PDB file of C-alpha atoms and ligand atoms in Angstrom:
ATOM      1  CA  MET A   1     -79.299  11.015  54.881  1.00 84.00           C
ATOM      2  CA  SER A   2     -77.418  12.691  57.995  1.00 91.00           C
ATOM      3  CA  LYS A   3     -78.298  11.195  61.635  1.00 96.00           C
ATOM      4  CA  VAL A   4     -79.855  14.012  63.945  1.00 98.00           C
ATOM      5  CA  THR A   5     -79.856  13.881  67.246  1.00 97.00           C
ATOM      6  CA  GLU A   6     -81.614  15.282  70.247  1.00 97.00           C
ATOM      7  CA  ILE A   7     -79.305  15.663  73.556  1.00 96.00           C
ATOM      8  CA  ASN A   8     -82.452  15.986  75.751  1.00 88.00           C
ATOM      9  CA  HIS A   9     -80.450  15.178  79.002  1.00 95.00           C
ATOM     10  CA  PRO A  10     -82.012  16.967  81.930  1.00 97.00           C
ATOM     11  CA  LEU A  11     -79.149  19.360  82.758  1.00 97.00           C
ATOM     12  CA  VAL A  12     -79.189  20.363  79.067  1.00 98.00           C
ATOM     13  CA  GLN A  13     -83.132  20.938  79.121  1.00 98.00           C
ATOM     14  CA  HIS A  14     -83.091  22.679  82.643  1.00 98.00           C
ATOM     15  CA  LYS A  15     -80.083  25.588  81.270  1.00 98.00           C
ATOM     16  CA  LEU A  16     -81.937  25.555  78.099  1.00 98.00           C
ATOM     17  CA  ALA A  17     -85.466  26.588  79.810  1.00 98.00           C
ATOM     18  CA  LEU A  18     -83.197  29.313  81.413  1.00 98.00           C
ATOM     19  CA  ILE A  19     -81.388  30.364  78.389  1.00 98.00           C
ATOM     20  CA  ARG A  20     -84.926  30.933  76.665  1.00 98.00           C
ATOM     21  CA  ASP A  21     -86.290  33.126  79.650  1.00 98.00           C
ATOM     22  CA  LYS A  22     -86.580  36.321  78.358  1.00 97.00           C
ATOM     23  CA  ASN A  23     -85.869  37.751  81.899  1.00 97.00           C
ATOM     24  CA  THR A  24     -82.034  35.890  81.730  1.00 97.00           C
ATOM     25  CA  GLY A  25     -79.803  39.234  81.369  1.00 95.00           C
ATOM     26  CA  SER A  26     -76.770  38.834  78.977  1.00 95.00           C
ATOM     27  CA  LYS A  27     -74.018  37.510  81.682  1.00 96.00           C
ATOM     28  CA  ASP A  28     -76.544  34.232  83.021  1.00 97.00           C
ATOM     29  CA  PHE A  29     -77.096  33.933  78.967  1.00 98.00           C
ATOM     30  CA  ARG A  30     -73.619  33.741  78.396  1.00 98.00           C
ATOM     31  CA  GLU A  31     -72.680  31.607  81.019  1.00 98.00           C
ATOM     32  CA  LEU A  32     -75.751  29.182  80.087  1.00 98.00           C
ATOM     33  CA  VAL A  33     -74.524  29.056  76.222  1.00 98.00           C
ATOM     34  CA  GLU A  34     -71.316  27.960  77.444  1.00 98.00           C
ATOM     35  CA  GLU A  35     -72.441  25.686  79.605  1.00 98.00           C
ATOM     36  CA  VAL A  36     -74.815  24.184  77.359  1.00 98.00           C
ATOM     37  CA  ALA A  37     -71.992  23.672  74.799  1.00 98.00           C
ATOM     38  CA  THR A  38     -70.145  21.830  77.384  1.00 98.00           C
ATOM     39  CA  LEU A  39     -72.465  19.018  78.187  1.00 97.00           C
ATOM     40  CA  MET A  40     -73.480  18.773  74.098  1.00 97.00           C
ATOM     41  CA  ALA A  41     -69.889  18.468  73.594  1.00 96.00           C
ATOM     42  CA  TYR A  42     -69.695  15.562  75.746  1.00 93.00           C
ATOM     43  CA  GLU A  43     -72.396  14.238  73.399  1.00 94.00           C
ATOM     44  CA  VAL A  44     -70.851  15.215  69.831  1.00 95.00           C
ATOM     45  CA  THR A  45     -67.713  13.753  70.674  1.00 94.00           C
ATOM     46  CA  ARG A  46     -68.959  10.763  71.553  1.00 92.00           C
ATOM     47  CA  ASP A  47     -67.750   8.380  68.600  1.00 90.00           C
ATOM     48  CA  VAL A  48     -64.162   9.895  68.536  1.00 90.00           C
ATOM     49  CA  GLN A  49     -61.623   7.615  67.829  1.00 89.00           C
ATOM     50  CA  LEU A  50     -59.199   5.816  70.671  1.00 93.00           C
ATOM     51  CA  GLU A  51     -56.139   3.567  71.074  1.00 95.00           C
ATOM     52  CA  THR A  52     -54.487   1.528  73.225  1.00 97.00           C
ATOM     53  CA  VAL A  53     -52.140   2.793  75.635  1.00 97.00           C
ATOM     54  CA  GLU A  54     -49.888   0.905  77.975  1.00 98.00           C
ATOM     55  CA  ILE A  55     -49.393   3.140  81.179  1.00 97.00           C
ATOM     56  CA  GLU A  56     -48.322   2.533  85.058  1.00 98.00           C
ATOM     57  CA  THR A  57     -50.878   2.823  88.194  1.00 98.00           C
ATOM     58  CA  PRO A  58     -48.754   3.053  91.348  1.00 98.00           C
ATOM     59  CA  ILE A  59     -50.222  -0.892  91.764  1.00 98.00           C
ATOM     60  CA  CYS A  60     -49.569  -2.248  88.241  1.00 98.00           C
ATOM     61  CA  LYS A  61     -48.917  -1.687  84.573  1.00 98.00           C
ATOM     62  CA  THR A  62     -52.267  -2.067  82.819  1.00 98.00           C
ATOM     63  CA  LYS A  63     -53.585  -1.155  79.257  1.00 98.00           C
ATOM     64  CA  CYS A  64     -56.010   1.735  78.845  1.00 98.00           C
ATOM     65  CA  LYS A  65     -57.684   3.254  76.020  1.00 96.00           C
ATOM     66  CA  MET A  66     -56.935   7.323  75.171  1.00 94.00           C
ATOM     67  CA  LEU A  67     -57.959   9.413  72.860  1.00 90.00           C
ATOM     68  CA  ALA A  68     -56.013   8.251  68.675  1.00 87.00           C
ATOM     69  CA  GLY A  69     -55.259  12.265  68.373  1.00 78.00           C
ATOM     70  CA  LYS A  70     -57.354  12.634  65.295  1.00 77.00           C
ATOM     71  CA  LYS A  71     -57.181  16.286  64.827  1.00 91.00           C
ATOM     72  CA  ILE A  72     -60.504  18.241  65.465  1.00 95.00           C
ATOM     73  CA  ALA A  73     -61.538  22.096  64.758  1.00 97.00           C
ATOM     74  CA  ILE A  74     -64.183  24.132  66.195  1.00 98.00           C
ATOM     75  CA  VAL A  75     -66.140  26.479  63.685  1.00 98.00           C
ATOM     76  CA  PRO A  76     -68.233  28.870  65.571  1.00 98.00           C
ATOM     77  CA  ILE A  77     -70.797  30.841  62.884  1.00 98.00           C
ATOM     78  CA  LEU A  78     -70.062  34.733  64.158  1.00 97.00           C
ATOM     79  CA  ARG A  79     -71.300  36.129  66.061  1.00 95.00           C
ATOM     80  CA  ALA A  80     -73.718  34.092  68.347  1.00 97.00           C
ATOM     81  CA  GLY A  81     -71.256  30.430  67.626  1.00 98.00           C
ATOM     82  CA  LEU A  82     -69.039  32.482  69.854  1.00 98.00           C
ATOM     83  CA  GLY A  83     -70.645  31.842  73.052  1.00 98.00           C
ATOM     84  CA  MET A  84     -70.470  28.177  72.176  1.00 98.00           C
ATOM     85  CA  VAL A  85     -66.477  27.750  71.715  1.00 98.00           C
ATOM     86  CA  ASP A  86     -64.835  28.125  75.544  1.00 98.00           C
ATOM     87  CA  GLY A  87     -67.425  25.461  76.725  1.00 98.00           C
ATOM     88  CA  MET A  88     -66.286  22.893  73.996  1.00 97.00           C
ATOM     89  CA  ILE A  89     -62.364  24.198  74.815  1.00 96.00           C
ATOM     90  CA  LYS A  90     -62.849  23.072  78.294  1.00 95.00           C
ATOM     91  CA  LEU A  91     -63.526  19.573  76.881  1.00 93.00           C
ATOM     92  CA  ILE A  92     -61.204  19.396  73.316  1.00 93.00           C
ATOM     93  CA  PRO A  93     -58.325  21.905  74.705  1.00 92.00           C
ATOM     94  CA  ALA A  94     -56.374  20.977  72.233  1.00 90.00           C
ATOM     95  CA  ALA A  95     -58.924  21.781  68.958  1.00 94.00           C
ATOM     96  CA  LYS A  96     -57.861  24.708  66.843  1.00 97.00           C
ATOM     97  CA  VAL A  97     -60.894  27.117  66.220  1.00 98.00           C
ATOM     98  CA  GLY A  98     -61.905  28.772  62.815  1.00 98.00           C
ATOM     99  CA  HIS A  99     -64.132  31.413  62.341  1.00 98.00           C
ATOM    100  CA  VAL A 100     -67.013  31.895  59.579  1.00 98.00           C
ATOM    101  CA  GLY A 101     -68.888  35.192  59.745  1.00 97.00           C
ATOM    102  CA  LEU A 102     -72.059  35.409  58.277  1.00 92.00           C
ATOM    103  CA  TYR A 103     -75.053  37.213  59.081  1.00 88.00           C
ATOM    104  CA  ARG A 104     -79.034  36.692  57.798  1.00 84.00           C
ATOM    105  CA  ASP A 105     -80.733  39.486  55.861  1.00 87.00           C
ATOM    106  CA  GLU A 106     -83.150  40.703  57.827  1.00 85.00           C
ATOM    107  CA  VAL A 107     -85.216  41.306  55.225  1.00 89.00           C
ATOM    108  CA  THR A 108     -84.432  38.164  52.803  1.00 90.00           C
ATOM    109  CA  LEU A 109     -83.191  36.170  55.498  1.00 85.00           C
ATOM    110  CA  LYS A 110     -80.605  35.010  53.225  1.00 88.00           C
ATOM    111  CA  PRO A 111     -76.904  34.596  54.879  1.00 90.00           C
ATOM    112  CA  VAL A 112     -74.182  37.011  53.667  1.00 92.00           C
ATOM    113  CA  GLU A 113     -70.606  35.832  54.281  1.00 93.00           C
ATOM    114  CA  TYR A 114     -68.060  38.766  55.554  1.00 94.00           C
ATOM    115  CA  PHE A 115     -65.491  36.520  57.529  1.00 96.00           C
ATOM    116  CA  CYS A 116     -63.329  33.245  57.058  1.00 96.00           C
ATOM    117  CA  LYS A 117     -60.128  32.422  59.253  1.00 97.00           C
ATOM    118  CA  LEU A 118     -59.680  28.606  59.036  1.00 97.00           C
ATOM    119  CA  PRO A 119     -56.523  26.516  60.279  1.00 96.00           C
ATOM    120  CA  SER A 120     -54.275  25.438  57.301  1.00 95.00           C
ATOM    121  CA  ASP A 121     -55.434  21.813  57.569  1.00 95.00           C
ATOM    122  CA  ILE A 122     -59.176  21.919  57.294  1.00 96.00           C
ATOM    123  CA  ASN A 123     -59.211  19.037  54.816  1.00 95.00           C
ATOM    124  CA  GLU A 124     -57.666  16.613  57.264  1.00 93.00           C
ATOM    125  CA  ARG A 125     -59.656  17.565  60.567  1.00 94.00           C
ATOM    126  CA  ASP A 126     -62.625  16.707  62.038  1.00 95.00           C
ATOM    127  CA  ILE A 127     -65.305  19.960  62.273  1.00 97.00           C
ATOM    128  CA  ILE A 128     -67.776  20.445  64.633  1.00 98.00           C
ATOM    129  CA  VAL A 129     -69.888  24.093  63.307  1.00 98.00           C
ATOM    130  CA  VAL A 130     -71.413  25.434  65.708  1.00 98.00           C
ATOM    131  CA  ASP A 131     -73.833  27.946  66.472  1.00 98.00           C
ATOM    132  CA  PRO A 132     -77.134  28.174  69.092  1.00 98.00           C
ATOM    133  CA  MET A 133     -79.817  28.748  66.391  1.00 98.00           C
ATOM    134  CA  LEU A 134     -81.117  26.626  63.345  1.00 98.00           C
ATOM    135  CA  ALA A 135     -83.709  28.566  62.406  1.00 97.00           C
ATOM    136  CA  THR A 136     -84.611  28.815  58.107  1.00 95.00           C
ATOM    137  CA  GLY A 137     -80.785  26.728  57.891  1.00 96.00           C
ATOM    138  CA  GLY A 138     -79.327  29.294  55.454  1.00 95.00           C
ATOM    139  CA  SER A 139     -76.451  30.223  58.148  1.00 95.00           C
ATOM    140  CA  ALA A 140     -75.546  26.658  58.608  1.00 97.00           C
ATOM    141  CA  ILE A 141     -75.850  25.479  55.014  1.00 97.00           C
ATOM    142  CA  GLY A 142     -73.481  28.795  53.552  1.00 96.00           C
ATOM    143  CA  ALA A 143     -70.781  28.078  56.494  1.00 97.00           C
ATOM    144  CA  ILE A 144     -71.039  24.319  55.511  1.00 97.00           C
ATOM    145  CA  ASP A 145     -70.444  25.328  51.836  1.00 96.00           C
ATOM    146  CA  VAL A 146     -68.006  27.260  52.940  1.00 96.00           C
ATOM    147  CA  LEU A 147     -66.051  24.736  54.573  1.00 97.00           C
ATOM    148  CA  LYS A 148     -66.293  22.176  52.199  1.00 97.00           C
ATOM    149  CA  LYS A 149     -64.929  24.884  48.975  1.00 96.00           C
ATOM    150  CA  ARG A 150     -61.611  24.636  51.317  1.00 95.00           C
ATOM    151  CA  GLY A 151     -61.451  21.356  51.477  1.00 96.00           C
ATOM    152  CA  ALA A 152     -63.354  20.203  54.553  1.00 97.00           C
ATOM    153  CA  LYS A 153     -64.837  16.672  54.634  1.00 95.00           C
ATOM    154  CA  TYR A 154     -65.330  15.582  58.255  1.00 95.00           C
ATOM    155  CA  ILE A 155     -67.949  17.818  59.316  1.00 97.00           C
ATOM    156  CA  ARG A 156     -70.647  17.800  62.311  1.00 97.00           C
ATOM    157  CA  LEU A 157     -73.372  20.884  63.153  1.00 98.00           C
ATOM    158  CA  MET A 158     -74.202  21.385  66.686  1.00 98.00           C
ATOM    159  CA  CYS A 159     -77.047  23.635  67.922  1.00 98.00           C
ATOM    160  CA  LEU A 160     -78.683  24.704  70.720  1.00 98.00           C
ATOM    161  CA  ILE A 161     -81.959  25.284  69.158  1.00 98.00           C
ATOM    162  CA  ALA A 162     -83.409  24.337  65.784  1.00 98.00           C
ATOM    163  CA  SER A 163     -86.957  24.447  63.849  1.00 98.00           C
ATOM    164  CA  PRO A 164     -87.680  21.074  61.729  1.00 98.00           C
ATOM    165  CA  GLU A 165     -87.381  23.174  58.506  1.00 97.00           C
ATOM    166  CA  GLY A 166     -83.537  23.882  59.538  1.00 98.00           C
ATOM    167  CA  VAL A 167     -82.756  20.266  60.118  1.00 98.00           C
ATOM    168  CA  LYS A 168     -84.739  19.593  56.320  1.00 98.00           C
ATOM    169  CA  ALA A 169     -82.887  21.965  54.891  1.00 97.00           C
ATOM    170  CA  VAL A 170     -79.304  21.390  56.265  1.00 98.00           C
ATOM    171  CA  GLN A 171     -80.128  17.441  55.298  1.00 98.00           C
ATOM    172  CA  THR A 172     -80.894  18.057  52.028  1.00 98.00           C
ATOM    173  CA  ALA A 173     -78.251  20.687  51.634  1.00 98.00           C
ATOM    174  CA  HIS A 174     -75.541  18.208  53.121  1.00 98.00           C
ATOM    175  CA  PRO A 175     -76.438  14.777  53.398  1.00 98.00           C
ATOM    176  CA  ASP A 176     -73.124  13.746  55.057  1.00 98.00           C
ATOM    177  CA  VAL A 177     -73.357  16.316  57.870  1.00 98.00           C
ATOM    178  CA  ASP A 178     -74.894  15.041  61.060  1.00 97.00           C
ATOM    179  CA  ILE A 179     -76.270  17.470  63.446  1.00 98.00           C
ATOM    180  CA  TYR A 180     -76.735  17.920  66.809  1.00 98.00           C
ATOM    181  CA  LEU A 181     -79.522  19.764  68.881  1.00 98.00           C
ATOM    182  CA  GLY A 182     -79.903  20.586  72.166  1.00 98.00           C
ATOM    183  CA  SER A 183     -83.813  21.225  71.318  1.00 98.00           C
ATOM    184  CA  LEU A 184     -86.000  20.527  67.920  1.00 98.00           C
ATOM    185  CA  ASP A 185     -88.444  23.160  68.509  1.00 98.00           C
ATOM    186  CA  GLU A 186     -91.875  23.585  66.663  1.00 98.00           C
ATOM    187  CA  LYS A 187     -91.575  25.860  64.158  1.00 97.00           C
ATOM    188  CA  LEU A 188     -90.277  29.203  62.650  1.00 98.00           C
ATOM    189  CA  ASN A 189     -92.778  32.180  62.527  1.00 97.00           C
ATOM    190  CA  GLU A 190     -93.401  34.296  59.539  1.00 94.00           C
ATOM    191  CA  HIS A 191     -90.137  36.377  60.653  1.00 93.00           C
ATOM    192  CA  GLY A 192     -88.142  33.215  60.300  1.00 94.00           C
ATOM    193  CA  TYR A 193     -87.678  33.221  63.814  1.00 97.00           C
ATOM    194  CA  ILE A 194     -87.835  30.115  66.295  1.00 98.00           C
ATOM    195  CA  VAL A 195     -90.786  29.080  67.748  1.00 98.00           C
ATOM    196  CA  PRO A 196     -90.651  29.306  70.866  1.00 98.00           C
ATOM    197  CA  GLY A 197     -86.834  29.471  70.741  1.00 98.00           C
ATOM    198  CA  LEU A 198     -85.020  32.087  72.634  1.00 98.00           C
ATOM    199  CA  GLY A 199     -85.075  35.569  70.572  1.00 98.00           C
ATOM    200  CA  ASP A 200     -82.414  36.848  68.654  1.00 97.00           C
ATOM    201  CA  ALA A 201     -78.935  34.610  70.347  1.00 97.00           C
ATOM    202  CA  GLY A 202     -76.611  37.487  69.072  1.00 96.00           C
ATOM    203  CA  ASP A 203     -77.907  40.358  70.364  1.00 96.00           C
ATOM    204  CA  ARG A 204     -78.953  38.414  73.678  1.00 97.00           C
ATOM    205  CA  LEU A 205     -75.354  37.228  73.907  1.00 97.00           C
ATOM    206  CA  PHE A 206     -73.638  40.535  73.225  1.00 95.00           C
ATOM    207  CA  GLY A 207     -76.462  42.721  74.676  1.00 93.00           C
ATOM    208  CA  THR A 208     -77.359  44.513  71.493  1.00 93.00           C
ATOM    209  CA  LYS A 209     -80.082  45.309  69.912  1.00 81.00           C
TER     210      LYS A 209
HETATM  211  C1  PRP B   1     -78.207  34.148  63.727  1.00 93.03           C
HETATM  212  C2  PRP B   1     -77.845  33.036  64.162  1.00 93.03           C
HETATM  213  C3  PRP B   1     -77.470  31.812  62.890  1.00 93.03           C
HETATM  214  C4  PRP B   1     -78.698  32.704  62.000  1.00 93.03           C
HETATM  215  C5  PRP B   1     -79.544  31.526  61.983  1.00 93.03           C
HETATM  216  O1  PRP B   1     -77.366  35.071  63.893  1.00 93.03           O
HETATM  217  O2  PRP B   1     -76.732  32.784  65.321  1.00 93.03           O
HETATM  218  O3  PRP B   1     -76.073  32.175  62.759  1.00 93.03           O
HETATM  219  O4  PRP B   1     -78.786  33.818  62.884  1.00 93.03           O
HETATM  220  O5  PRP B   1     -80.566  31.426  61.098  1.00 93.03           O
HETATM  221  P1  PRP B   1     -81.096  31.137  59.729  1.00 93.03           P
HETATM  222  O6  PRP B   1     -80.843  29.440  60.362  1.00 93.03           O
HETATM  223  O7  PRP B   1     -82.190  31.370  59.056  1.00 93.03           O
HETATM  224  O8  PRP B   1     -79.788  31.480  58.924  1.00 93.03           O
HETATM  225  P2  PRP B   1     -77.614  36.318  62.935  1.00 93.03           P
HETATM  226  O9  PRP B   1     -77.877  36.075  61.082  1.00 93.03           O
HETATM  227  O10 PRP B   1     -78.998  37.004  63.447  1.00 93.03           O
HETATM  228  O11 PRP B   1     -76.215  36.978  63.057  1.00 93.03           O
HETATM  229  P3  PRP B   1     -75.395  37.400  64.643  1.00 93.03           P
HETATM  230  O12 PRP B   1     -75.112  35.978  64.699  1.00 93.03           O
HETATM  231  O13 PRP B   1     -73.968  38.385  64.428  1.00 93.03           O
HETATM  232  O14 PRP B   1     -76.362  38.040  65.739  1.00 93.03           O
HETATM  233  N1  URA B   2     -81.503  33.838  64.542  1.00 93.03           N
HETATM  234  C1  URA B   2     -81.751  33.643  65.956  1.00 93.03           C
HETATM  235  O1  URA B   2     -80.887  34.421  66.735  1.00 93.03           O
HETATM  236  N2  URA B   2     -83.351  33.485  66.507  1.00 93.03           N
HETATM  237  C2  URA B   2     -83.853  32.563  65.565  1.00 93.03           C
HETATM  238  O2  URA B   2     -85.007  32.473  66.349  1.00 93.03           O
HETATM  239  C3  URA B   2     -83.824  32.901  64.573  1.00 93.03           C
HETATM  240  C4  URA B   2     -82.483  32.794  63.672  1.00 93.03           C
END
């Protein structure tokens, strides 16, 4: 079974409280989502491979650790996942970015795929799928299905807020995919929204409704 990590760092909790607030407008919402993504990226990349290199300081030669260069891809689930990309690229500037477009049908709550464009070497990359919300889990499961069909092997999922139902669904469908969360919330409501959640992430990011 995959590992679930709740990144409950004080800065993440503080910024999530601001993000959840219904009085936070799109400009601040966007900035906060980006900031939380940067903070979470720090934790999600905790176990990336290092190699020993020799460098010379102004004082002497020494051995240090640097990233071993295993290639990373960030894959936002459109639309709302886009809000997390820049925050991650700040820490991992060499990462490539793939896009999977899915929207959740409002009646069936099932994901509908409409776009997919991935780096050609996706099968070799460590992939971090990003989406602010993991609700029923349908979108994340669908995006991971798409990635695996195209050869992806090493996949993690990073979400700001999740429901217990969504986490369980992803673990059942993809037991090899570790999950990183800013907060595990209480439940889903009868419309498939996370409680307490933050409302509709895409609409709040892009000012649509
Ligand atoms: C939201 C969110 C997730 C999905 C989560 O996207 O960003 O992708 O819902 O719900 P699920 O776990 O029940 O699938 P939405 O479908 O509203 O599309 P958008 O990002 O284009 O607004
Ligand atoms: N999608 C969202 O944007 N918010 C939710 O609470 C559930 C699905």
